[in-house]
Amino acid sequence: MTNELDIFVGNTTLIDEDVYRLWLDGYSVSDAVARRVRSGILEQTGATAAVLQSDTMDHYRTFHMLERLLHAPPKLLHQLIFQIPPSRQALLIERYYAFDEAFVREVLGKKLSKGTKKDLDDISTKTGITLKSCRRQFDNFKRVFKVVEEMRGSLVDNIQQHFLLSDRLSRDYAAIVFFANNRFETGKKKLQYLSFGDFAFCAELMIQNWTLGAVDSQVDDMDVDLDKEFLQDLKELKVLVADKDLLDLHKSLVCTALRGKLSVFSEMEANFKPPASGAEDRTPRIPAPQNLSRGLVNVAAKLIHNKDVRDLFVDLIEKFVEPCRSDHWPLNDVRLFLNQYSASVHSLDGFRHQTLWDRYMGTLRGCLLRLYHD
């Protein structure tokens, strides 16, 4: 009797996405096997526990061998050891560099150094993310930062070119690099309601308008460092609150344009008029535009100092968001006020820093609207 046996030989590396996720999440082989058992895979496939154990170990060995290539993704594309279809390669890279929102909020704006890495135990405990996964994510942030921090050209493009990430993930990493380089404070209690997406949105605006790359596309680290000359020039904006004639005209233009459009208009207008001498001021404590203006202009003037750059988001919350929120400004009123407040400066004949103002307030207006949660 002749026995026939069909044999198929292939060299395509098989990738189980579920096991890859368990590996990325930092689970040991035994923990991964236990989770796969709980998922019902033995009943679904008819496999034995021993086969499942062997399968999981085999995948983990493959992922460990692939990891050194994932540290420099273009190497994964050009190597010949692992036969992996392009779509699978893209999946491996994208998921390897993905990160948890809870983790990135803990390290955003901090120096990507050994000191911060020592805190990963505490971050793991606080977030419930395994220590191994925390280390992978931190090392990814640090790796990307070191590769692109002094490169010429667009930060997002450089990240995409050297790490082959999607546009969205590249933009997220650009925000992480930008925040790490400029050391923006994000951890204070009053900032905890803000998500990584809120900060990333603001980072993108600042990269587009406040960095060296906003005025010169040929400089090194053009999207990483803030434009120091621009920050120095911002002190010129103080004339908007120091010059009484300009301040009064600016207030008048804002009020005239917003009359009948804001739900808080009457209180806002009343705050323009100081109480009579000796009289008790009983006007509602709605943040008056001149007070908000003074706060926003003072934020600009202080950005010459590194500490004030780091505290930018704290200052924006304290000087604008909290006063408006405490008096229940609807988001639409905030939007109308900021739009008119910014635009009316162009009608001030004695003001000679229109371009500087637009570069500053164009970004700040977008950030404030994103930070304001009514």
XYZ file of N, CA and C in Angstrom, residues 50 52-53 88 146 235 248 263 292 330 348 362-363:
39
model
N -0.189 22.303 25.350
C 1.230 22.206 25.013
C 1.528 22.873 23.671
N -0.244 25.263 22.323
C -0.420 26.704 22.513
C 0.823 27.317 23.157
N 1.376 26.628 24.145
C 2.597 27.085 24.799
C 3.741 27.191 23.794
N 2.414 43.676 6.387
C 2.730 43.169 7.714
C 3.895 43.941 8.326
N 16.615 61.347 19.637
C 18.043 61.413 19.340
C 18.320 61.439 17.838
N 8.366 91.174 23.334
C 8.248 92.220 24.362
C 7.717 93.525 23.773
N -7.198 101.885 25.222
C -8.587 102.350 25.170
C -9.201 102.118 23.792
N -23.093 86.688 25.182
C -24.043 86.562 26.293
C -23.536 87.264 27.540
N -7.911 90.550 30.455
C -7.487 89.417 29.652
C -6.370 89.832 28.707
N -19.426 80.811 27.575
C -19.605 79.720 26.610
C -18.428 79.697 25.641
N -5.506 99.555 14.635
C -4.795 100.491 15.507
C -3.672 101.156 14.717
N -2.071 84.242 16.310
C -2.631 83.193 15.461
C -2.478 81.827 16.108
N -1.311 81.608 16.696
C -1.057 80.347 17.395
C -1.767 80.309 18.738
